[in-house]
Coordinates of C-alpha atoms in Angstrom, one line a residue:
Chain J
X1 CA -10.3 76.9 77.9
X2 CA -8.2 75.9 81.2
X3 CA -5.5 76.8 80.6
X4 CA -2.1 75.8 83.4
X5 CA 0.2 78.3 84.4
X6 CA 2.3 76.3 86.1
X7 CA 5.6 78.1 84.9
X8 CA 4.7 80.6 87.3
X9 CA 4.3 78.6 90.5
X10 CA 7.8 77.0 90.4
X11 CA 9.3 79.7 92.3
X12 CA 6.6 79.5 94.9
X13 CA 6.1 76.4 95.8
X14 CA 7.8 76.3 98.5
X15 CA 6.3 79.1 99.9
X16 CA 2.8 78.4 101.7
X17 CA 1.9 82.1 101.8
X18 CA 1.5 82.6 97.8
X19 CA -0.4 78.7 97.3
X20 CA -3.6 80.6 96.7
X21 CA -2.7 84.2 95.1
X22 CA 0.3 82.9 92.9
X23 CA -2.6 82.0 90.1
X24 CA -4.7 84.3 88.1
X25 CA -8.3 84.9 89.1
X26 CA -9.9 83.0 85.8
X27 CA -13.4 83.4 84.9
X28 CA -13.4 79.9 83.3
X29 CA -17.1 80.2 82.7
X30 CA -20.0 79.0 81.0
X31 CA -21.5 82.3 79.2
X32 CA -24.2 82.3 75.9
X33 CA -26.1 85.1 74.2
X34 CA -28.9 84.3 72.4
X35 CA -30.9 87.0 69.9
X36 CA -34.2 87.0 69.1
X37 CA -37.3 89.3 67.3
X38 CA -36.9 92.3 69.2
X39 CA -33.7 91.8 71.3
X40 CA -31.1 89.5 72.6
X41 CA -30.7 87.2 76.0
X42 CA -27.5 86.8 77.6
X43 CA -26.6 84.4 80.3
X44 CA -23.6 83.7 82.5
X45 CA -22.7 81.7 85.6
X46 CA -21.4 83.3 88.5
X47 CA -17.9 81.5 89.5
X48 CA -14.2 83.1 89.4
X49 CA -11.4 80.6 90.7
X50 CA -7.9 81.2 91.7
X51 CA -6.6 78.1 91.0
X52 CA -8.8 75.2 92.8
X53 CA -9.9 78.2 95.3
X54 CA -13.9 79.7 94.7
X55 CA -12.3 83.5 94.9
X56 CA -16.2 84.7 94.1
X57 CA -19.1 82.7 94.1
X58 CA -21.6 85.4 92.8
X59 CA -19.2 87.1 90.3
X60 CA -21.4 89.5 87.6
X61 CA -19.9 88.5 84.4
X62 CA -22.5 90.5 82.2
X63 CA -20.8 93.9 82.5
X64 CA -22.4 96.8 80.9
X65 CA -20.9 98.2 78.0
X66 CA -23.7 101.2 77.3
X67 CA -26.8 101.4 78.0
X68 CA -28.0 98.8 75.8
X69 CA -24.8 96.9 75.6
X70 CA -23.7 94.5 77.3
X71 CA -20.8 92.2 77.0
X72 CA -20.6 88.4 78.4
X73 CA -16.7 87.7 80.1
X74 CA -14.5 84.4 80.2
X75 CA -10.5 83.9 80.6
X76 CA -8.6 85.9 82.9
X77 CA -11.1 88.2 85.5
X78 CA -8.1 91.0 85.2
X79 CA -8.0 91.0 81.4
X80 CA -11.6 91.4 80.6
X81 CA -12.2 93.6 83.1
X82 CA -10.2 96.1 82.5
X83 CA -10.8 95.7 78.7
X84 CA -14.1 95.9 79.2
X85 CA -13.7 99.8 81.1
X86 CA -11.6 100.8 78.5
X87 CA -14.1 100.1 76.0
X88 CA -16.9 101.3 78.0
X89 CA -15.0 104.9 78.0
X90 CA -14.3 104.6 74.5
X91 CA -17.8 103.9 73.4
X92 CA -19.0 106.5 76.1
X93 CA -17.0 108.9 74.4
X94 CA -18.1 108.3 70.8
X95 CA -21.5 107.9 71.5
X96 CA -21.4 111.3 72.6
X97 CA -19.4 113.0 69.4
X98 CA -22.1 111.2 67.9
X99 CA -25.0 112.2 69.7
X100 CA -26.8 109.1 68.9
X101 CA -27.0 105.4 70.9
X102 CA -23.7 103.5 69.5
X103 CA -23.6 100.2 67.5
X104 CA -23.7 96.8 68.5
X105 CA -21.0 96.2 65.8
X106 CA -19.1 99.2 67.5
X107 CA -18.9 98.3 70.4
X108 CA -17.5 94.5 69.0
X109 CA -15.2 96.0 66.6
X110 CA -13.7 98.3 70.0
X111 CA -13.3 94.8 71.9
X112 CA -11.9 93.1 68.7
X113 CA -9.3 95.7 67.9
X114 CA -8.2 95.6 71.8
X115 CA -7.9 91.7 71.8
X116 CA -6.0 91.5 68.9
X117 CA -3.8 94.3 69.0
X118 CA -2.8 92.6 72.5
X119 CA -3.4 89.1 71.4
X120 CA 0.0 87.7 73.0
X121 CA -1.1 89.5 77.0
X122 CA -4.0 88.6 77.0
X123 CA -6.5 86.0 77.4
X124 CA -10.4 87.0 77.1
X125 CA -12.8 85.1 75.8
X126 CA -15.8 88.1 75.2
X127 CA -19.3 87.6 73.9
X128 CA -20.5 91.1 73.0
X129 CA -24.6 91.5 72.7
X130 CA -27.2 94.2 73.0
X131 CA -29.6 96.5 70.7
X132 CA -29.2 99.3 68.5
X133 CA -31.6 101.3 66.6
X134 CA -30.8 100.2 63.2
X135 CA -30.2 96.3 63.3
X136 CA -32.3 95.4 66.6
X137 CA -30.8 92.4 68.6
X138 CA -26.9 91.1 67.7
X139 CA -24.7 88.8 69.0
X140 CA -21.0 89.0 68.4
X141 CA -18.4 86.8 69.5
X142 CA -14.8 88.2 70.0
X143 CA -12.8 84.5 71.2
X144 CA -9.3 84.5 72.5
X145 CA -7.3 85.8 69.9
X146 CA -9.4 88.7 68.7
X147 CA -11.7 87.1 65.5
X148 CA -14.9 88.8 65.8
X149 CA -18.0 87.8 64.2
X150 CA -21.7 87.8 64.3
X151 CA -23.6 84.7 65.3
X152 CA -27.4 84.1 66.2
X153 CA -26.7 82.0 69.0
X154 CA -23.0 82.1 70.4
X155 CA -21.5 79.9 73.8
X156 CA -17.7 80.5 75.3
X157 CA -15.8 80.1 78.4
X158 CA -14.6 76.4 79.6
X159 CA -17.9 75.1 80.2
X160 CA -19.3 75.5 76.5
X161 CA -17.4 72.6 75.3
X162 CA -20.1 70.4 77.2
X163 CA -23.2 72.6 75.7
X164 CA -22.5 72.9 71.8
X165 CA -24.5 69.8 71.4
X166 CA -27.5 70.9 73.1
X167 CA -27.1 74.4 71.6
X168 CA -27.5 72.9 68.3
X169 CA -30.1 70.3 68.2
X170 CA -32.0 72.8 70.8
X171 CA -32.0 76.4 68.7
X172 CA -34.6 77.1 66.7
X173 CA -34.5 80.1 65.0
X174 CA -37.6 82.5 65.6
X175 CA -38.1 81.6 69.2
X176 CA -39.7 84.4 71.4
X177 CA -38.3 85.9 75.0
X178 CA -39.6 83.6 77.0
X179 CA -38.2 80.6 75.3
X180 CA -34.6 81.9 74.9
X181 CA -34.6 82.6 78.8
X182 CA -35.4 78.7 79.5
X183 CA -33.0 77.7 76.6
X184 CA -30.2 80.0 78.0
X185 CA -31.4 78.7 81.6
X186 CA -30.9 75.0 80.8
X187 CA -28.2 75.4 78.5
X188 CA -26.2 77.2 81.4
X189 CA -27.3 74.6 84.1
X190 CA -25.7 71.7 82.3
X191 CA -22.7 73.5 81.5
X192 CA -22.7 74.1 85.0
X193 CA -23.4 70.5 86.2
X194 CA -20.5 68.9 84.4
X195 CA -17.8 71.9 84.1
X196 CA -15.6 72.4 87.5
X197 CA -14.9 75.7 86.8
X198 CA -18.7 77.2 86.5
X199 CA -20.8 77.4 89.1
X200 CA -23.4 79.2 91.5
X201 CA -26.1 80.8 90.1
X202 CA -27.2 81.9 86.8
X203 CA -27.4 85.3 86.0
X204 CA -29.9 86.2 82.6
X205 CA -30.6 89.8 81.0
X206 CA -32.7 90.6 78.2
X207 CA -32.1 93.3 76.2
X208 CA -34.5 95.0 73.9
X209 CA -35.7 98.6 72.9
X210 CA -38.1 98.7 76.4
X211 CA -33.5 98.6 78.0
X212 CA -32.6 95.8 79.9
X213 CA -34.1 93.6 82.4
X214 CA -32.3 91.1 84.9
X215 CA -33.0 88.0 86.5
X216 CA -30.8 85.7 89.5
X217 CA -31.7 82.0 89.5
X218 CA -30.4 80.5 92.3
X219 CA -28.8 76.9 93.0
X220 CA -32.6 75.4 94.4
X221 CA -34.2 76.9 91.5
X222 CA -32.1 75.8 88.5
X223 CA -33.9 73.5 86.0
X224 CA -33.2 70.2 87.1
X225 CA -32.4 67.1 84.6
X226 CA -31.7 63.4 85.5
X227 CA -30.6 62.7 88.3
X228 CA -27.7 59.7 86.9
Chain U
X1 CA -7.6 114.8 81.0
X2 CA -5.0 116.8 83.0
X3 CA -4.6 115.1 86.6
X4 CA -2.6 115.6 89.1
X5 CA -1.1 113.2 90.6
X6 CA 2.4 112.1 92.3
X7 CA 3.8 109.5 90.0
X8 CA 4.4 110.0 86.5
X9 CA 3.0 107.3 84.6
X10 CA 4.8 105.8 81.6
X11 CA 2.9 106.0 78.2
X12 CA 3.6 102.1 77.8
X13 CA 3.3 99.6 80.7
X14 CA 5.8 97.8 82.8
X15 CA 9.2 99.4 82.5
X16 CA 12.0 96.6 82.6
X17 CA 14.8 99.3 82.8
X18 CA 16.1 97.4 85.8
X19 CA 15.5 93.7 85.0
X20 CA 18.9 93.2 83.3
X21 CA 20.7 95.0 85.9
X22 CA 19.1 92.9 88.5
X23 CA 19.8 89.4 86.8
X24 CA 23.6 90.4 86.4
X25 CA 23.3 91.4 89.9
X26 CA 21.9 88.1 90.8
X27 CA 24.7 86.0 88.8
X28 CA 27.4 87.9 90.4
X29 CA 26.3 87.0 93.8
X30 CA 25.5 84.0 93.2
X31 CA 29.2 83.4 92.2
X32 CA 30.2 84.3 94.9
X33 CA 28.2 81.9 97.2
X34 CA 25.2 84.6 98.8
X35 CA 22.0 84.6 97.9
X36 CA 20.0 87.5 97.3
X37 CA 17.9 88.8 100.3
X38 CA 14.3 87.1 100.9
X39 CA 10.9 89.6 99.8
X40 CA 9.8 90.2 103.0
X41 CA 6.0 89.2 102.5
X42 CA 3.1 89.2 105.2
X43 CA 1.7 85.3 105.1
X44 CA -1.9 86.6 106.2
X45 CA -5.6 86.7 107.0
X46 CA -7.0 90.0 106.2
X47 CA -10.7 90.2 105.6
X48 CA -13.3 93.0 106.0
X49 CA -17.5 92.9 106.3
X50 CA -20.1 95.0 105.6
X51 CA -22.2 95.7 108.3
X52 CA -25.3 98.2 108.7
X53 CA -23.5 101.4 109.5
X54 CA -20.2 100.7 107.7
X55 CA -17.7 98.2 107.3
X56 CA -15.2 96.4 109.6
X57 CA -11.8 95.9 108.4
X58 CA -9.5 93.1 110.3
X59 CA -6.0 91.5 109.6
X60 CA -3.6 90.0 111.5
X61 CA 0.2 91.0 112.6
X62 CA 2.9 88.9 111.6
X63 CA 5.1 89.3 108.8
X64 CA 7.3 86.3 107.6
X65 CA 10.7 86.2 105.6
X66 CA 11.3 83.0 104.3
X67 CA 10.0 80.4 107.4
X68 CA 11.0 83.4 109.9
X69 CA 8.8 85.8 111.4
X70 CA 10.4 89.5 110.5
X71 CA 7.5 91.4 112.5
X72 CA 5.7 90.5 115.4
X73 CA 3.8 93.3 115.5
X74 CA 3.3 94.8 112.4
X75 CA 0.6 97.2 110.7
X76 CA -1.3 95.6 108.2
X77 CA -4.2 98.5 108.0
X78 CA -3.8 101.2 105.8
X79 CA -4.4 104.7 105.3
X80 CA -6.0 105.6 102.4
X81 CA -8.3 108.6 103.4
X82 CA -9.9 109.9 106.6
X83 CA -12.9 107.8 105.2
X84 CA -11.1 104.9 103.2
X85 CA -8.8 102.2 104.7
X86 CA -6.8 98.9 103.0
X87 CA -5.8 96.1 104.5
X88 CA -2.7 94.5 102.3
X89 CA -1.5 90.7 101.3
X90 CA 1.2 89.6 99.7
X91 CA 4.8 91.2 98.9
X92 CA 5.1 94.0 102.4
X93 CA 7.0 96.5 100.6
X94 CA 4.1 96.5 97.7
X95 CA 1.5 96.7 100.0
X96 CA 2.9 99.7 101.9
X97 CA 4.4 101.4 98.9
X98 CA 0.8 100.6 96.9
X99 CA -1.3 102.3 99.3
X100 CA 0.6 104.9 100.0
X101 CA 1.1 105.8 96.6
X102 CA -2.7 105.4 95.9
X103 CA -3.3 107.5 99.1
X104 CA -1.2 110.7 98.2
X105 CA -2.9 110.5 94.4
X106 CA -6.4 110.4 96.0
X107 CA -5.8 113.1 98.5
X108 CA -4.7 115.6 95.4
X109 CA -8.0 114.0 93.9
X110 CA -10.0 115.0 96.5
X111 CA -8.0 118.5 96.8
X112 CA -9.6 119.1 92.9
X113 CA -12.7 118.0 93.1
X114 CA -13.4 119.6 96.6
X115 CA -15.4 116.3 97.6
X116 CA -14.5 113.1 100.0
X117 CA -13.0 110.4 98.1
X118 CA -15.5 107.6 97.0
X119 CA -14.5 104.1 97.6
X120 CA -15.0 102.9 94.0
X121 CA -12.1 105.8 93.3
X122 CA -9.4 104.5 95.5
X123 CA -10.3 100.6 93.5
X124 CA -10.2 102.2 90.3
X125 CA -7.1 103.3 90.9
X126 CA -5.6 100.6 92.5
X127 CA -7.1 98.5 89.9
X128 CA -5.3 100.4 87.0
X129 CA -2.0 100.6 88.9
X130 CA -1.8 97.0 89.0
X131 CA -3.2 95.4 86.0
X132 CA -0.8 98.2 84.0
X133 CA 2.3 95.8 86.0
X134 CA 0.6 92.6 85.2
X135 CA 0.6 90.9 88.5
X136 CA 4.6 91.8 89.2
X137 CA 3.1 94.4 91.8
X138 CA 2.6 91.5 94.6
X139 CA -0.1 93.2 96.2
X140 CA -3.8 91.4 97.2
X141 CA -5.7 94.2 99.5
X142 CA -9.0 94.6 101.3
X143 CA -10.3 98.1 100.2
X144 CA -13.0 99.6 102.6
X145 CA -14.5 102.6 103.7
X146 CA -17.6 104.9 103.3
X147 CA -18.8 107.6 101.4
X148 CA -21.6 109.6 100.1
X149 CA -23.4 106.2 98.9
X150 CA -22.9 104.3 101.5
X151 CA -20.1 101.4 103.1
X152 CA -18.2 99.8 100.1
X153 CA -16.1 97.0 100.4
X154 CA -13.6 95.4 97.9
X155 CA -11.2 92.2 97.3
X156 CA -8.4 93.5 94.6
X157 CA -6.2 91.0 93.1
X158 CA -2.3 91.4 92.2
X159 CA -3.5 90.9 88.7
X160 CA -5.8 94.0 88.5
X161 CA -9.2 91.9 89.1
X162 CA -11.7 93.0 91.8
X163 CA -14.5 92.0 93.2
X164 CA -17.3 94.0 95.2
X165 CA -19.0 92.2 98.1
X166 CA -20.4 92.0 101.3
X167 CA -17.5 89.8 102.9
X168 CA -14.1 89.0 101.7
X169 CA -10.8 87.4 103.1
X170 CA -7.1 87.4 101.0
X171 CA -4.0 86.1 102.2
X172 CA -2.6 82.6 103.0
X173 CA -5.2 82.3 106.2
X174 CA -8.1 83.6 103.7
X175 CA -9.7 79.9 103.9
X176 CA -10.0 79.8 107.0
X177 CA -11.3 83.0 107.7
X178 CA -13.6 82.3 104.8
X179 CA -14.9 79.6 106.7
X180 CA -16.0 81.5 109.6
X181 CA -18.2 83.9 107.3
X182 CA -19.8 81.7 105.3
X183 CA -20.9 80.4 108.5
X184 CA -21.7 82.5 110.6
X185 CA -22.4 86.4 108.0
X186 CA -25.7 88.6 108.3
X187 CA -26.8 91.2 106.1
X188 CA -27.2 94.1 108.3
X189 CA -25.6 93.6 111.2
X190 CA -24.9 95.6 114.8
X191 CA -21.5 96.7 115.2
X192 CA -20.6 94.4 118.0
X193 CA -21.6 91.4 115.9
X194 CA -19.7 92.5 113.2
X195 CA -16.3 93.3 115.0
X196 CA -17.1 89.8 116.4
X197 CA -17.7 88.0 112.9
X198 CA -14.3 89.6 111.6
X199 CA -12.0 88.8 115.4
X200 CA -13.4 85.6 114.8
X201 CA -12.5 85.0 111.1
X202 CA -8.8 86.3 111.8
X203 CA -8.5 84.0 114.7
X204 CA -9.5 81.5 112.5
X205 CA -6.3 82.4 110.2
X206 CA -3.9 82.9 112.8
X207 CA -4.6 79.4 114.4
X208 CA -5.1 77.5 111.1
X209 CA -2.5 78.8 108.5
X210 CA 1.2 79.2 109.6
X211 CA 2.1 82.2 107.7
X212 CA -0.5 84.2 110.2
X213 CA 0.0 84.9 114.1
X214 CA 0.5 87.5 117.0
X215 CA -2.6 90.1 117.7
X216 CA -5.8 91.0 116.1
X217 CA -5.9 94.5 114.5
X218 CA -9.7 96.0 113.9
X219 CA -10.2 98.7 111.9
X220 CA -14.4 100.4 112.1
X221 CA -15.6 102.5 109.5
X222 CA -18.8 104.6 109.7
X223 CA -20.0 108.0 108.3
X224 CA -18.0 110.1 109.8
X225 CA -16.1 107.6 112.6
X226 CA -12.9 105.6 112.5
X227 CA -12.1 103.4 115.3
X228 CA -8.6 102.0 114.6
X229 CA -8.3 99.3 116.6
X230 CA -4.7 98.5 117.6
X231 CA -4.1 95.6 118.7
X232 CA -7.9 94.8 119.0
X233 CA -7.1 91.4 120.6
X234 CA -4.1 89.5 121.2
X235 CA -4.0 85.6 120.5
X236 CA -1.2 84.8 123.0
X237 CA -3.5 82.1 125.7
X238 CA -2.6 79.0 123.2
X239 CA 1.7 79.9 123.4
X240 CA 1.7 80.8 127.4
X241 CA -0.1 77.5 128.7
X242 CA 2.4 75.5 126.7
X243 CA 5.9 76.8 128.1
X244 CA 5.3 75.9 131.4
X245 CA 5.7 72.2 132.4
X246 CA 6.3 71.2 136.1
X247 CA 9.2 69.6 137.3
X248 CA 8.8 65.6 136.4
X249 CA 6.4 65.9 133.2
X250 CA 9.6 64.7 131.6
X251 CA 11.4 62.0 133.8
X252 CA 15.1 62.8 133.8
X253 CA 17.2 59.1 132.8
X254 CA 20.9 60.7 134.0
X255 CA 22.5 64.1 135.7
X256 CA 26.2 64.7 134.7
X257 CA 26.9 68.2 136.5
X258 CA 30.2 70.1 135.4
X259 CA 31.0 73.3 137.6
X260 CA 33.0 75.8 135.2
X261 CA 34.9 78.2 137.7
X262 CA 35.8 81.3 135.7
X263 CA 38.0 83.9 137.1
X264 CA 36.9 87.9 136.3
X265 CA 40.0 88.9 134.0
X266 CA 38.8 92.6 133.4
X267 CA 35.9 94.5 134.6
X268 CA 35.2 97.9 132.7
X269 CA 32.0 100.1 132.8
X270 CA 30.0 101.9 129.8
X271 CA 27.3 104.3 130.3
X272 CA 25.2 104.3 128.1
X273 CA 24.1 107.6 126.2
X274 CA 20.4 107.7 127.1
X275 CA 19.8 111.7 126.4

């Protein structure tokens, strides 16, 4: 999902001062959530570029929504991240009037409403997860354009394109904890390996009723694959 | 959510009240064979580090209009708050009118809630102030300082994006000074180390990137302390050794010498008012 903004540079070209800052900070990404009995795993990498420029190279794309909400962020770093504290206020503030933990689906159908309502400014490529009470672990994807919907295993950002094979001949439904985290880890590796755009290290969290634990795996200690 | 605060923002983002006036504006000068006058905008390294006992904020001087240099000497540092500085990139009038804006909001803050401004206030704002002007703010800052939880540091984007970390670099030079701290960072390091890591990284700009030059400005941030460094270093060795050549380096091929005998015509005196 690179998408050029060359329109924009035109002006600028000449001018060696804006080469790096005249482009967006992109999150083009590789990002996957995954549920399971008892909760969900998410997954990200941890690159933001400004144009062919590494602008972060430990970026935290799994942003906390609530407490056991997360959400997963691709496109443009500005969009999603100040979509995601608007929603985070929003679904602070109805959790309270509720007095009760919020919904997964809530908390989709907040980042759904935003991106299409804005669908022409902006460009944010969300992956919504977490766990609620009532229907345990969910996945929601919310692409560009603002569809929502629910999915048990959902991918975005640029470096998906390279992983929806191995998503689908390698998901099994009914796998435990343990064996999403090493299918999110490899899945997220080879994205890595092949897409430009995502890089550094992976960064997992699970979760689950017990609230959420994260993990780092760095470069040395991703899987490794052939070596062709 | 009554706050106070200096500008009154507009329920609805950017306004373009003056866009059309400032195209027909454009056209008519154009017509007329000017063009309109150059953004004056600060080609740059700024960068800042966190170190054990706070963070160290660095940028360079020069800002350029067009290929010329406008300032020699000017302040890229900012004031936020006794405990909160920014160093600015990009478009000079946004950088100075950002901060300052940002500055007077947080200080009416801090007047309410009775309590030293936290870092991850001033980016919040900053943040909000530029995403709601999609990028047309040309602003890229260095946001650093320390507060009741410790020495923050943030990169924040024209777009509205930012980033926390323990090192960071914006502007044109930004590579280069990159360059040094991936090289050479530490977690936790002295304070001498640390105003070294960052004179070094803005060297690294101002010899390496064009848009970047004249003197070193440092600014040191601790609980309680600012040391505002100005200028911390100047960078002038390289320019001096080059301007003076001895007779001969260039071997002359012919001398044509033309004496010009002017006569004085008139001689008149002006004091000058120095009171």
């Amino acid at each position: 999902m690179f998408i050029s903004h060359n329109f924009e540079m035109d002006s600028f070209s000449q001018n060696p001062e804006f080469t790096i800052h005249s482009f967006f900070t992109f999150l083009d990404t590789s990002i996957m959530a995954v549920e399971f009995e008892g909760g969900v795993v998410i997954g990200a990498d941890s690159r933001t570029t400004t144009g062919a420029y590494i602008a972060n190279r430990v970026t935290d794309k799994l942003t906390p929504i609530h407490e056991r909400i997360f959400c997963c962020r691709s496109g443009s770093a500005a969009d999603t991240q100040a979509i995601a504290d608007a929603v985070t206020y929003q679904l602070g503030f109805h959790s309270i009037e509720l007095d009760e933990a919020p919904l997964v689906q809530t908390a989709a159908s907040l980042f759904r409403d935003m991106c299409y309502r804005y669908r022409e400014e902006l460009m944010a490529g969300i992956i919504v997860a977490g766990w609620d009470p009532r229907r345990g672990g969910q996945v929601y994807t919310v692409p560009v354009g603002g569809m929502m919907t629910r999915q048990p295993v959902s991918v975005g950002g640029s470096g998906s394109s390279y992983i929806y094979g191995y998503v689908d001949s390698n998901y099994r439904a009914g796998m435990s904890k343990e064996e999403c985290l090493k299918f999110t880890a490899e899945a997220l590796t080879l994205a890595m390996e092949r897409d430009g755009s995502s890089g550094g290290v992976v960064r997992l969290a699970v979760i689950s009723e017990q609230g959420v634990e994260r993990q780092v795996i760095l470069g040395n200690q991703l899987p490794k694959f052939s070596t062709v | 959510m009554a706050s106070v605060s200096v500008c009154q923002y507009h329920s609805g983002g950017f306004s373009f009240e003056n866009c059309k006036r400032n195209a027909l504006l454009e056209a008519d000068i154009n017509k007329l064979g000017f063009s309109s006058p150059a953004a004056r905008k600060t080609g740059t390294t700024i960068c800042g580090v966190v170190y054990k006992d706070g963070v160290v904020l660095g940028a360079d001087t020069r800002a350029t209009e067009g290929m010329v240099v406008a300032d020699k000497n000017c302040s890229k540092i900012h004031y936020i708050s006794p405990n909160i500085y920014c160093c600015g990139a990009g478009t000079a009038a946004d950088t100075e009118m950002t901060t300052q804006i940002i500055s007077s909001n947080l200080e009416l803050h801090s007047l309410s809630t009775g309590r030293l401004p936290r870092v991850t206030t001033a980016n919040r704002m900053l943040k909000q102030m530029l995403f709601r002007y999609q990028g047309y703010i040309g602003a890229a800052l260095v946001l650093g300082g320390v507060d009741c939880n410790g020495p923050h540091l943030y990169s924040i984007y024209p777009h509205g994006s930012t980033d926390k970390l323990p090192y960071v670099t914006m502007g044109s030079g930004s590579l280069a000074a990159m360059a040094v701290f991936e090289d050479r960072y530490r977690p936790n390091m002295e304070e001498e180390e640390a105003k070294r890591l960052v004179r070094d990284a803005i060297a690294a700009g101002i010899f390496n990137d064009l848009g970047s030059g004249s003197n070193i400005d440092l600014c040191v941030i601790t609980k309680g302390n600012v040391d505002y460094l100005r200028p911390h270093d100047m960078e002038h060795h390289l320019i001096h050794t080059c301007l003076n050549f001895a007779h001969g380096t260039t071997g002359v091929l012919t001398k044509a010498v033309t004496p010009l005998n002017l006569e004085v015509v008139e001689e008149s005196v002006q004091t000058m008012d120095t009171s």
